[in-house]
Amino acid sequence: MAIELMKVGIISCSGEELPGGTVSRIACRKVLDDLRATETVTICLPLFIAGDQGQREFASNYPTITVDGCDKYCAKKSTELLSGTPKKYILVPEILKRHGLEAPIHRRDLNEKEKAAADVVAEEIARAVDEVLNE
Amino acid sequence: MSIKKNDVVVLPCSGIGKAYGTLARETAYELVERVRPGLAKLTCLPLLVINDPQAKQLVMNNPVITIDGCPKGCAHKSVESVGAQVAKAYQAIDFYKAHKELKPDGITELNDAGRRLAAVAAEELSQVVDALAAGEEG
Ligand code: SF4
Ligand code: SF4
Protein backbone atom coordinates (compact mmCIF):
# COMPACT_ATOMS: atom_id res chain seq x y z
CA MET A 1 0.00 0.00 0.00
CA ALA A 2 1.39 3.34 -0.96
CA ILE A 3 1.57 5.84 1.87
CA GLU A 4 0.95 9.36 0.73
CA LEU A 5 3.13 11.87 2.53
CA MET A 6 1.67 15.25 3.29
CA LYS A 7 3.42 18.08 1.50
CA VAL A 8 3.53 21.72 2.43
CA GLY A 9 2.83 24.36 -0.22
CA ILE A 10 5.27 27.26 -0.44
CA ILE A 11 4.22 30.42 -2.24
CA SER A 12 6.80 33.13 -2.79
CA CYS A 13 5.77 36.64 -3.77
CA SER A 14 8.62 36.51 -6.34
CA GLY A 15 8.62 40.30 -6.50
CA GLU A 16 10.62 41.45 -9.50
CA GLU A 17 10.92 45.08 -8.55
CA LEU A 18 12.15 44.88 -4.97
CA PRO A 19 15.24 43.21 -3.44
CA GLY A 20 13.02 41.62 -0.76
CA GLY A 21 11.13 39.78 -3.49
CA THR A 22 14.37 38.37 -4.85
CA VAL A 23 15.41 37.22 -1.36
CA SER A 24 11.99 35.60 -1.00
CA ARG A 25 12.30 33.77 -4.33
CA ILE A 26 15.84 32.54 -3.67
CA ALA A 27 15.07 31.45 -0.12
CA CYS A 28 11.96 29.55 -1.26
CA ARG A 29 13.92 27.80 -4.02
CA LYS A 30 16.50 26.71 -1.49
CA VAL A 31 13.79 25.12 0.64
CA LEU A 32 12.11 23.50 -2.38
CA ASP A 33 15.30 22.18 -3.98
CA ASP A 34 17.50 21.51 -1.03
CA LEU A 35 16.39 21.96 2.60
CA ARG A 36 12.94 20.30 2.39
CA ALA A 37 12.85 19.00 -1.17
CA THR A 38 10.62 15.99 -0.52
CA GLU A 39 8.24 17.77 1.84
CA THR A 40 7.34 20.85 -0.23
CA VAL A 41 5.66 21.90 -3.46
CA THR A 42 5.15 25.29 -5.06
CA ILE A 43 3.10 27.13 -7.63
CA CYS A 44 3.76 30.35 -9.54
CA LEU A 45 1.71 32.95 -7.65
CA PRO A 46 -0.01 34.60 -10.67
CA LEU A 47 -1.52 31.24 -11.62
CA PHE A 48 -4.20 32.07 -9.06
CA ILE A 49 -5.39 34.60 -11.64
CA ALA A 50 -4.21 32.99 -14.87
CA GLY A 51 -4.68 29.33 -14.05
CA ASP A 52 -7.64 27.00 -13.73
CA GLN A 53 -9.80 25.93 -10.80
CA GLY A 54 -7.37 23.15 -9.88
CA GLN A 55 -4.59 25.68 -9.45
CA ARG A 56 -6.81 27.93 -7.37
CA GLU A 57 -7.39 24.99 -5.02
CA PHE A 58 -3.69 24.89 -4.14
CA ALA A 59 -4.13 26.16 -0.57
CA SER A 60 -7.00 23.72 0.01
CA ASN A 61 -4.90 20.82 -1.24
CA TYR A 62 -1.76 21.71 0.73
CA PRO A 63 -1.23 23.45 4.05
CA THR A 64 0.46 26.56 2.70
CA ILE A 65 3.18 28.95 3.82
CA THR A 66 3.42 32.29 2.04
CA VAL A 67 6.66 34.29 1.87
CA ASP A 68 6.59 38.00 1.10
CA GLY A 69 9.39 40.41 0.26
CA CYS A 70 7.68 43.52 1.64
CA ASP A 71 4.67 44.54 3.65
CA LYS A 72 2.44 44.71 0.60
CA TYR A 73 2.02 41.00 1.37
CA CYS A 74 1.22 40.01 -2.22
CA ALA A 75 1.66 36.27 -1.63
CA LYS A 76 -0.38 36.21 1.59
CA LYS A 77 -3.16 38.42 0.21
CA SER A 78 -3.50 36.70 -3.15
CA THR A 79 -3.55 33.28 -1.49
CA GLU A 80 -6.25 34.43 0.93
CA LEU A 81 -8.25 36.10 -1.83
CA LEU A 82 -8.04 33.44 -4.49
CA SER A 83 -7.07 30.12 -2.96
CA GLY A 84 -7.40 29.67 0.80
CA THR A 85 -6.06 30.79 4.16
CA PRO A 86 -2.33 30.08 4.52
CA LYS A 87 -1.21 28.11 7.58
CA LYS A 88 1.67 30.51 8.13
CA TYR A 89 2.94 33.66 6.54
CA ILE A 90 6.48 34.91 6.55
CA LEU A 91 7.73 38.43 5.93
CA VAL A 92 11.34 38.68 4.75
CA PRO A 93 12.15 42.11 6.31
CA GLU A 94 10.85 40.89 9.67
CA ILE A 95 13.17 37.87 9.67
CA LEU A 96 16.17 39.95 8.60
CA LYS A 97 15.47 42.45 11.36
CA ARG A 98 15.13 39.71 13.95
CA HIS A 99 18.53 38.35 12.96
CA GLY A 100 20.15 41.78 12.89
CA LEU A 101 20.73 41.57 9.14
CA GLU A 102 20.75 44.54 6.77
CA ALA A 103 17.98 44.98 4.22
CA PRO A 104 19.13 43.86 0.74
CA ILE A 105 19.67 46.52 -1.91
CA HIS A 106 20.16 44.43 -5.06
CA ARG A 107 17.08 43.04 -6.76
CA ARG A 108 18.81 41.28 -9.63
CA ASP A 109 22.02 39.69 -8.41
CA LEU A 110 22.34 39.38 -4.66
CA ASN A 111 25.83 39.95 -3.26
CA GLU A 112 27.43 37.45 -0.85
CA LYS A 113 26.00 39.14 2.24
CA GLU A 114 22.51 39.18 0.72
CA LYS A 115 22.82 35.52 -0.30
CA ALA A 116 23.73 34.68 3.28
CA ALA A 117 20.63 36.60 4.40
CA ALA A 118 18.53 34.55 1.95
CA ASP A 119 20.00 31.41 3.56
CA VAL A 120 18.80 32.61 6.97
CA VAL A 121 15.32 33.20 5.54
CA ALA A 122 15.39 29.72 3.96
CA GLU A 123 16.22 28.17 7.34
CA GLU A 124 13.24 29.94 8.89
CA ILE A 125 10.94 28.73 6.12
CA ALA A 126 12.24 25.17 6.61
CA ARG A 127 11.49 25.46 10.34
CA ALA A 128 7.98 26.65 9.51
CA VAL A 129 7.54 23.63 7.21
CA ASP A 130 8.50 21.30 10.07
CA GLU A 131 6.04 23.02 12.39
CA VAL A 132 3.22 22.63 9.89
CA LEU A 133 4.06 18.96 9.36
CA ASN A 134 4.14 18.35 13.10
CA GLU A 135 0.85 20.06 13.83
CA MET B 1 11.07 71.47 -28.09
CA SER B 2 11.37 68.11 -26.41
CA ILE B 3 8.47 65.72 -26.86
CA LYS B 4 7.24 63.99 -23.70
CA LYS B 5 7.53 60.25 -24.14
CA ASN B 6 5.42 57.57 -22.47
CA ASP B 7 6.98 55.30 -19.93
CA VAL B 8 6.79 51.73 -21.13
CA VAL B 9 5.98 49.12 -18.51
CA VAL B 10 7.84 45.84 -18.94
CA LEU B 11 6.30 43.00 -16.95
CA PRO B 12 7.89 39.59 -16.75
CA CYS B 13 5.86 36.79 -15.22
CA SER B 14 6.63 35.75 -11.65
CA GLY B 15 7.79 32.29 -12.66
CA ILE B 16 9.51 30.46 -9.84
CA GLY B 17 9.91 27.02 -11.35
CA LYS B 18 11.21 27.33 -14.88
CA ALA B 19 14.36 28.62 -16.59
CA TYR B 20 12.15 30.51 -19.05
CA GLY B 21 10.50 32.36 -16.17
CA THR B 22 13.98 33.41 -15.07
CA LEU B 23 14.83 34.36 -18.65
CA ALA B 24 11.69 36.53 -18.79
CA ARG B 25 12.76 38.33 -15.61
CA GLU B 26 16.39 38.77 -16.76
CA THR B 27 15.26 40.19 -20.10
CA ALA B 28 13.08 42.71 -18.28
CA TYR B 29 16.00 43.69 -16.01
CA GLU B 30 18.26 44.13 -19.07
CA LEU B 31 15.70 46.46 -20.65
CA VAL B 32 14.96 48.46 -17.52
CA GLU B 33 18.51 48.71 -16.15
CA ARG B 34 20.82 48.69 -19.19
CA VAL B 35 19.13 49.07 -22.56
CA ARG B 36 16.35 51.60 -21.87
CA PRO B 37 16.77 52.91 -18.31
CA GLY B 38 14.43 55.77 -17.55
CA LEU B 39 12.04 54.73 -20.31
CA ALA B 40 11.24 51.12 -19.48
CA LYS B 41 9.68 50.62 -16.03
CA LEU B 42 9.14 47.53 -13.93
CA THR B 43 6.69 46.71 -11.19
CA CYS B 44 6.07 43.55 -9.17
CA LEU B 45 3.51 41.54 -11.15
CA PRO B 46 1.87 40.10 -7.98
CA LEU B 47 0.72 43.63 -7.15
CA LEU B 48 -1.74 43.26 -10.02
CA VAL B 49 -2.95 39.97 -8.58
CA ILE B 50 -3.92 41.81 -5.36
CA ASN B 51 -5.35 44.73 -7.34
CA ASP B 52 -2.92 47.29 -5.88
CA PRO B 53 -4.17 50.75 -6.94
CA GLN B 54 -0.74 52.18 -7.86
CA ALA B 55 0.32 49.18 -9.91
CA LYS B 56 -3.09 49.17 -11.59
CA GLN B 57 -2.74 52.84 -12.47
CA LEU B 58 0.72 52.24 -13.91
CA VAL B 59 -0.53 49.60 -16.37
CA MET B 60 -3.71 51.52 -17.18
CA ASN B 61 -1.82 54.72 -18.04
CA ASN B 62 1.19 53.39 -19.95
CA PRO B 63 1.86 50.95 -22.77
CA VAL B 64 2.68 47.49 -21.41
CA ILE B 65 4.97 44.76 -22.70
CA THR B 66 4.59 41.34 -21.06
CA ILE B 67 7.16 38.55 -21.14
CA ASP B 68 5.90 35.15 -20.02
CA GLY B 69 7.86 32.07 -19.07
CA CYS B 70 5.34 29.53 -20.40
CA PRO B 71 2.07 29.32 -22.34
CA LYS B 72 0.04 29.90 -19.16
CA GLY B 73 0.66 33.58 -19.91
CA CYS B 74 0.46 34.83 -16.32
CA ALA B 75 1.87 38.29 -16.98
CA HIS B 76 -0.45 38.82 -19.95
CA LYS B 77 -3.52 37.59 -18.09
CA SER B 78 -2.70 39.49 -14.90
CA VAL B 79 -2.61 42.78 -16.83
CA GLU B 80 -5.92 41.99 -18.49
CA SER B 81 -7.43 40.98 -15.15
CA VAL B 82 -7.25 44.59 -13.93
CA GLY B 83 -8.86 45.88 -17.12
CA ALA B 84 -5.67 47.10 -18.79
CA GLN B 85 -4.42 46.19 -22.25
CA VAL B 86 -1.17 44.59 -23.31
CA ALA B 87 0.51 46.36 -26.21
CA LYS B 88 2.97 43.55 -26.97
CA ALA B 89 3.06 40.06 -25.46
CA TYR B 90 6.10 37.79 -25.68
CA GLN B 91 6.99 34.30 -24.57
CA ALA B 92 10.57 33.88 -23.44
CA ILE B 93 10.93 30.57 -25.29
CA ASP B 94 10.63 32.47 -28.58
CA PHE B 95 13.83 34.38 -27.74
CA TYR B 96 15.58 31.02 -27.56
CA LYS B 97 13.95 29.77 -30.78
CA ALA B 98 15.44 32.80 -32.54
CA HIS B 99 18.90 32.22 -31.01
CA LYS B 100 19.33 28.48 -30.63
CA GLU B 101 23.03 28.82 -29.85
CA LEU B 102 22.06 30.37 -26.49
CA LYS B 103 20.28 27.73 -24.39
CA PRO B 104 19.06 29.13 -21.07
CA ASP B 105 19.36 26.97 -17.99
CA GLY B 106 18.99 27.54 -14.24
CA ILE B 107 16.12 28.74 -12.09
CA THR B 108 17.68 30.66 -9.22
CA GLU B 109 20.43 31.98 -11.49
CA LEU B 110 20.63 31.77 -15.25
CA ASN B 111 23.67 30.24 -16.91
CA ASP B 112 25.96 32.40 -19.07
CA ALA B 113 24.16 31.51 -22.29
CA GLY B 114 20.85 32.51 -20.69
CA ARG B 115 22.26 35.84 -19.56
CA ARG B 116 23.60 36.54 -23.03
CA LEU B 117 20.24 35.58 -24.51
CA ALA B 118 18.49 38.02 -22.15
CA ALA B 119 20.87 40.78 -23.28
CA VAL B 120 20.27 40.01 -26.97
CA ALA B 121 16.49 39.79 -26.51
CA ALA B 122 16.44 43.11 -24.65
CA GLU B 123 18.39 44.78 -27.49
CA GLU B 124 15.82 43.43 -29.94
CA LEU B 125 12.89 44.61 -27.81
CA SER B 126 14.38 48.08 -27.47
CA GLN B 127 12.91 49.08 -30.83
CA VAL B 128 9.46 48.06 -29.62
CA VAL B 129 9.98 50.06 -26.42
CA ASP B 130 11.01 53.11 -28.44
CA ALA B 131 8.01 52.83 -30.74
CA LEU B 132 5.60 52.43 -27.83
CA ALA B 133 7.21 55.32 -25.97
CA ALA B 134 6.71 57.51 -29.01
CA GLY B 135 3.10 56.36 -29.25
CA GLU B 136 3.71 54.60 -32.55
CA GLU B 137 2.65 51.07 -31.70
CA GLY B 138 0.12 49.26 -29.60
S1 SF4 C 1 5.20 41.56 -1.49
FE1 SF4 C 1 6.46 43.35 -2.04
S2 SF4 C 1 8.30 42.48 -3.04
FE2 SF4 C 1 6.72 40.88 -3.00
S3 SF4 C 1 5.67 41.04 -5.02
FE3 SF4 C 1 4.51 42.28 -3.52
S4 SF4 C 1 5.34 44.36 -3.74
FE4 SF4 C 1 6.82 42.97 -4.67
S1 SF4 D 1 3.72 32.15 -17.25
FE1 SF4 D 1 4.37 30.08 -16.64
S2 SF4 D 1 6.42 30.37 -15.71
FE2 SF4 D 1 5.42 32.38 -15.77
S3 SF4 D 1 4.42 32.65 -13.77
FE3 SF4 D 1 2.90 31.74 -15.17
S4 SF4 D 1 3.05 29.52 -14.90
FE4 SF4 D 1 4.91 30.45 -14.01
CSV table of N, CA, C and O in Angstrom, one decimal, chain B residues 28-91:
chain,number,residue,atom,x,y,z
B,28,ALA,N,13.7,41.5,-18.8
B,28,ALA,CA,13.1,42.7,-18.3
B,28,ALA,C,14.1,43.6,-17.6
B,28,ALA,O,14.2,44.8,-17.8
B,29,TYR,N,15.0,42.9,-16.7
B,29,TYR,CA,16.0,43.7,-16.0
B,29,TYR,C,17.0,44.3,-17.0
B,29,TYR,O,17.4,45.5,-16.8
B,30,GLU,N,17.3,43.6,-18.0
B,30,GLU,CA,18.3,44.1,-19.1
B,30,GLU,C,17.6,45.4,-19.7
B,30,GLU,O,18.3,46.4,-19.9
B,31,LEU,N,16.4,45.3,-20.0
B,31,LEU,CA,15.7,46.5,-20.6
B,31,LEU,C,15.6,47.7,-19.7
B,31,LEU,O,15.9,48.8,-20.1
B,32,VAL,N,15.2,47.4,-18.5
B,32,VAL,CA,15.0,48.5,-17.5
B,32,VAL,C,16.3,49.1,-17.0
B,32,VAL,O,16.4,50.3,-16.7
B,33,GLU,N,17.3,48.2,-16.8
B,33,GLU,CA,18.5,48.7,-16.2
B,33,GLU,C,19.6,49.1,-17.1
B,33,GLU,O,20.4,50.0,-16.9
B,34,ARG,N,19.7,48.4,-18.3
B,34,ARG,CA,20.8,48.7,-19.2
B,34,ARG,C,20.4,49.3,-20.5
B,34,ARG,O,21.0,50.3,-21.0
B,35,VAL,N,19.4,48.7,-21.2
B,35,VAL,CA,19.1,49.1,-22.6
B,35,VAL,C,18.3,50.3,-22.6
B,35,VAL,O,18.5,51.2,-23.4
B,36,ARG,N,17.2,50.4,-21.8
B,36,ARG,CA,16.4,51.6,-21.9
B,36,ARG,C,16.0,52.1,-20.5
B,36,ARG,O,14.9,52.2,-20.1
B,37,PRO,N,17.1,52.4,-19.7
B,37,PRO,CA,16.8,52.9,-18.3
B,37,PRO,C,16.0,54.3,-18.4
B,37,PRO,O,16.3,55.0,-19.3
B,38,GLY,N,15.1,54.5,-17.5
B,38,GLY,CA,14.4,55.8,-17.5
B,38,GLY,C,13.2,55.7,-18.5
B,38,GLY,O,12.3,56.6,-18.3
B,39,LEU,N,13.2,54.8,-19.4
B,39,LEU,CA,12.0,54.7,-20.3
B,39,LEU,C,11.2,53.5,-20.0
B,39,LEU,O,10.0,53.5,-19.9
B,40,ALA,N,11.9,52.4,-19.8
B,40,ALA,CA,11.2,51.1,-19.5
B,40,ALA,C,11.1,51.0,-18.0
B,40,ALA,O,12.1,51.3,-17.2
B,41,LYS,N,9.9,50.7,-17.5
B,41,LYS,CA,9.7,50.6,-16.0
B,41,LYS,C,9.2,49.2,-15.7
B,41,LYS,O,8.5,48.6,-16.4
B,42,LEU,N,9.5,48.9,-14.4
B,42,LEU,CA,9.1,47.5,-13.9
B,42,LEU,C,8.3,47.7,-12.7
B,42,LEU,O,8.4,48.6,-11.9
B,43,THR,N,7.4,46.8,-12.5
B,43,THR,CA,6.7,46.7,-11.2
B,43,THR,C,6.5,45.2,-10.8
B,43,THR,O,6.7,44.4,-11.7
B,44,CYS,N,6.3,44.9,-9.6
B,44,CYS,CA,6.1,43.6,-9.2
B,44,CYS,C,4.7,43.1,-9.7
B,44,CYS,O,3.7,43.6,-9.4
B,45,LEU,N,4.7,42.1,-10.6
B,45,LEU,CA,3.5,41.5,-11.1
B,45,LEU,C,2.5,41.1,-10.1
B,45,LEU,O,1.3,41.4,-10.3
B,46,PRO,N,2.9,40.5,-9.0
B,46,PRO,CA,1.9,40.1,-8.0
B,46,PRO,C,1.0,41.3,-7.4
B,46,PRO,O,-0.1,41.0,-6.9
B,47,LEU,N,1.5,42.5,-7.6
B,47,LEU,CA,0.7,43.6,-7.2
B,47,LEU,C,-0.6,43.7,-8.0
B,47,LEU,O,-1.6,44.2,-7.5
B,48,LEU,N,-0.5,43.3,-9.2
B,48,LEU,CA,-1.7,43.3,-10.0
B,48,LEU,C,-2.7,42.2,-9.5
B,48,LEU,O,-3.9,42.3,-9.6
B,49,VAL,N,-2.1,41.1,-9.1
B,49,VAL,CA,-3.0,40.0,-8.6
B,49,VAL,C,-3.8,40.4,-7.4
B,49,VAL,O,-4.9,40.0,-7.2
B,50,ILE,N,-3.2,41.3,-6.5
B,50,ILE,CA,-3.9,41.8,-5.4
B,50,ILE,C,-4.6,43.1,-5.7
B,50,ILE,O,-5.1,43.8,-4.7
B,51,ASN,N,-4.6,43.5,-6.9
B,51,ASN,CA,-5.4,44.7,-7.3
B,51,ASN,C,-4.8,46.0,-6.7
B,51,ASN,O,-5.6,46.9,-6.2
B,52,ASP,N,-3.5,46.1,-6.5
B,52,ASP,CA,-2.9,47.3,-5.9
B,52,ASP,C,-3.2,48.5,-6.7
B,52,ASP,O,-2.9,48.5,-7.9
B,53,PRO,N,-3.8,49.6,-6.1
B,53,PRO,CA,-4.2,50.7,-6.9
B,53,PRO,C,-3.0,51.4,-7.7
B,53,PRO,O,-3.2,51.8,-8.9
B,54,GLN,N,-1.8,51.5,-7.1
B,54,GLN,CA,-0.7,52.2,-7.9
B,54,GLN,C,-0.3,51.4,-9.0
B,54,GLN,O,0.0,51.9,-10.1
B,55,ALA,N,-0.1,50.1,-8.8
B,55,ALA,CA,0.3,49.2,-9.9
B,55,ALA,C,-0.7,49.2,-11.0
B,55,ALA,O,-0.4,49.2,-12.2
B,56,LYS,N,-2.0,49.2,-10.6
B,56,LYS,CA,-3.1,49.2,-11.6
B,56,LYS,C,-3.0,50.4,-12.5
B,56,LYS,O,-3.1,50.4,-13.7
B,57,GLN,N,-2.8,51.6,-11.8
B,57,GLN,CA,-2.7,52.8,-12.5
B,57,GLN,C,-1.6,52.8,-13.5
B,57,GLN,O,-1.7,53.3,-14.6
B,58,LEU,N,-0.5,52.3,-13.0
B,58,LEU,CA,0.7,52.2,-13.9
B,58,LEU,C,0.4,51.5,-15.2
B,58,LEU,O,0.8,52.0,-16.3
B,59,VAL,N,-0.3,50.4,-15.1
B,59,VAL,CA,-0.5,49.6,-16.4
B,59,VAL,C,-1.7,50.2,-17.1
B,59,VAL,O,-1.9,49.9,-18.3
B,60,MET,N,-2.6,50.9,-16.5
B,60,MET,CA,-3.7,51.5,-17.2
B,60,MET,C,-3.2,52.7,-18.0
B,60,MET,O,-3.8,53.0,-19.0
B,61,ASN,N,-2.2,53.4,-17.5
B,61,ASN,CA,-1.8,54.7,-18.0
B,61,ASN,C,-0.6,54.7,-19.0
B,61,ASN,O,-0.2,55.7,-19.5
B,62,ASN,N,0.0,53.5,-19.1
B,62,ASN,CA,1.2,53.4,-20.0
B,62,ASN,C,1.1,52.1,-20.8
B,62,ASN,O,0.5,51.2,-20.4
B,63,PRO,N,1.8,52.2,-22.0
B,63,PRO,CA,1.9,50.9,-22.8
B,63,PRO,C,2.6,49.8,-22.0
B,63,PRO,O,3.6,50.1,-21.3
B,64,VAL,N,2.1,48.6,-22.2
B,64,VAL,CA,2.7,47.5,-21.4
B,64,VAL,C,3.2,46.4,-22.3
B,64,VAL,O,2.5,46.0,-23.3
B,65,ILE,N,4.4,45.9,-22.0
B,65,ILE,CA,5.0,44.8,-22.7
B,65,ILE,C,5.0,43.6,-21.7
B,65,ILE,O,5.5,43.9,-20.6
B,66,THR,N,4.5,42.5,-22.0
B,66,THR,CA,4.6,41.3,-21.1
B,66,THR,C,5.6,40.3,-21.6
B,66,THR,O,5.7,40.1,-22.8
B,67,ILE,N,6.3,39.7,-20.7
B,67,ILE,CA,7.2,38.6,-21.1
B,67,ILE,C,6.8,37.4,-20.2
B,67,ILE,O,7.1,37.4,-19.0
B,68,ASP,N,6.3,36.3,-20.8
B,68,ASP,CA,5.9,35.2,-20.0
B,68,ASP,C,6.9,34.0,-20.2
B,68,ASP,O,7.5,33.8,-21.2
B,69,GLY,N,6.9,33.2,-19.1
B,69,GLY,CA,7.9,32.1,-19.1
B,69,GLY,C,7.3,30.8,-19.6
B,69,GLY,O,8.0,29.8,-19.8
B,70,CYS,N,6.0,30.7,-19.8
B,70,CYS,CA,5.3,29.5,-20.4
B,70,CYS,C,4.0,29.9,-21.0
B,70,CYS,O,3.5,31.0,-20.8
B,71,PRO,N,3.3,29.0,-21.7
B,71,PRO,CA,2.1,29.3,-22.3
B,71,PRO,C,0.9,29.7,-21.4
B,71,PRO,O,-0.1,30.2,-21.9
B,72,LYS,N,1.1,29.5,-20.1
B,72,LYS,CA,0.0,29.9,-19.2
B,72,LYS,C,-0.2,31.4,-19.2
B,72,LYS,O,-1.3,31.9,-18.9
B,73,GLY,N,0.8,32.1,-19.7
B,73,GLY,CA,0.7,33.6,-19.9
B,73,GLY,C,0.2,34.4,-18.7
B,73,GLY,O,-0.6,35.3,-18.8
B,74,CYS,N,0.9,34.2,-17.6
B,74,CYS,CA,0.5,34.8,-16.3
B,74,CYS,C,0.6,36.3,-16.4
B,74,CYS,O,-0.3,37.1,-15.9
B,75,ALA,N,1.7,36.8,-16.9
B,75,ALA,CA,1.9,38.3,-17.0
B,75,ALA,C,0.8,38.9,-17.8
B,75,ALA,O,0.1,39.9,-17.5
B,76,HIS,N,0.6,38.3,-19.0
B,76,HIS,CA,-0.4,38.8,-20.0
B,76,HIS,C,-1.8,38.8,-19.3
B,76,HIS,O,-2.5,39.8,-19.3
B,77,LYS,N,-2.2,37.7,-18.7
B,77,LYS,CA,-3.5,37.6,-18.1
B,77,LYS,C,-3.7,38.5,-16.9
B,77,LYS,O,-4.8,39.0,-16.6
B,78,SER,N,-2.6,38.6,-16.1
B,78,SER,CA,-2.7,39.5,-14.9
B,78,SER,C,-3.0,40.9,-15.3
B,78,SER,O,-3.7,41.6,-14.6
B,79,VAL,N,-2.4,41.4,-16.4
B,79,VAL,CA,-2.6,42.8,-16.8
B,79,VAL,C,-4.1,42.9,-17.3
B,79,VAL,O,-4.8,43.8,-16.9
B,80,GLU,N,-4.5,41.9,-18.0
B,80,GLU,CA,-5.9,42.0,-18.5
B,80,GLU,C,-6.9,41.9,-17.3
B,80,GLU,O,-8.0,42.4,-17.4
B,81,SER,N,-6.5,41.2,-16.3
B,81,SER,CA,-7.4,41.0,-15.1
B,81,SER,C,-7.8,42.3,-14.4
B,81,SER,O,-8.8,42.4,-13.7
B,82,VAL,N,-6.9,43.3,-14.6
B,82,VAL,CA,-7.2,44.6,-13.9
B,82,VAL,C,-7.9,45.6,-14.9
B,82,VAL,O,-8.0,46.8,-14.7
B,83,GLY,N,-8.2,45.1,-16.1
B,83,GLY,CA,-8.9,45.9,-17.1
B,83,GLY,C,-7.9,46.7,-18.0
B,83,GLY,O,-8.4,47.5,-18.8
B,84,ALA,N,-6.6,46.4,-17.9
B,84,ALA,CA,-5.7,47.1,-18.8
B,84,ALA,C,-5.4,46.3,-20.0
B,84,ALA,O,-5.7,45.1,-20.1
B,85,GLN,N,-4.7,46.9,-21.0
B,85,GLN,CA,-4.4,46.2,-22.3
B,85,GLN,C,-2.9,46.0,-22.4
B,85,GLN,O,-2.1,46.8,-21.9
B,86,VAL,N,-2.6,44.9,-23.0
B,86,VAL,CA,-1.2,44.6,-23.3
B,86,VAL,C,-0.9,45.0,-24.7
B,86,VAL,O,-1.5,44.6,-25.7
B,87,ALA,N,0.2,45.9,-24.9
B,87,ALA,CA,0.5,46.4,-26.2
B,87,ALA,C,1.3,45.3,-27.0
B,87,ALA,O,1.0,45.1,-28.2
B,88,LYS,N,2.2,44.6,-26.3
B,88,LYS,CA,3.0,43.5,-27.0
B,88,LYS,C,3.2,42.4,-26.0
B,88,LYS,O,3.6,42.7,-24.8
B,89,ALA,N,2.9,41.2,-26.4
B,89,ALA,CA,3.1,40.1,-25.5
B,89,ALA,C,4.1,39.1,-26.1
B,89,ALA,O,4.0,38.8,-27.2
B,90,TYR,N,5.0,38.7,-25.2
B,90,TYR,CA,6.1,37.8,-25.7
B,90,TYR,C,6.2,36.6,-24.8
B,90,TYR,O,5.8,36.6,-23.6
B,91,GLN,N,6.7,35.5,-25.4
B,91,GLN,CA,7.0,34.3,-24.6
B,91,GLN,C,8.5,34.1,-24.7
B,91,GLN,O,9.1,34.1,-25.8
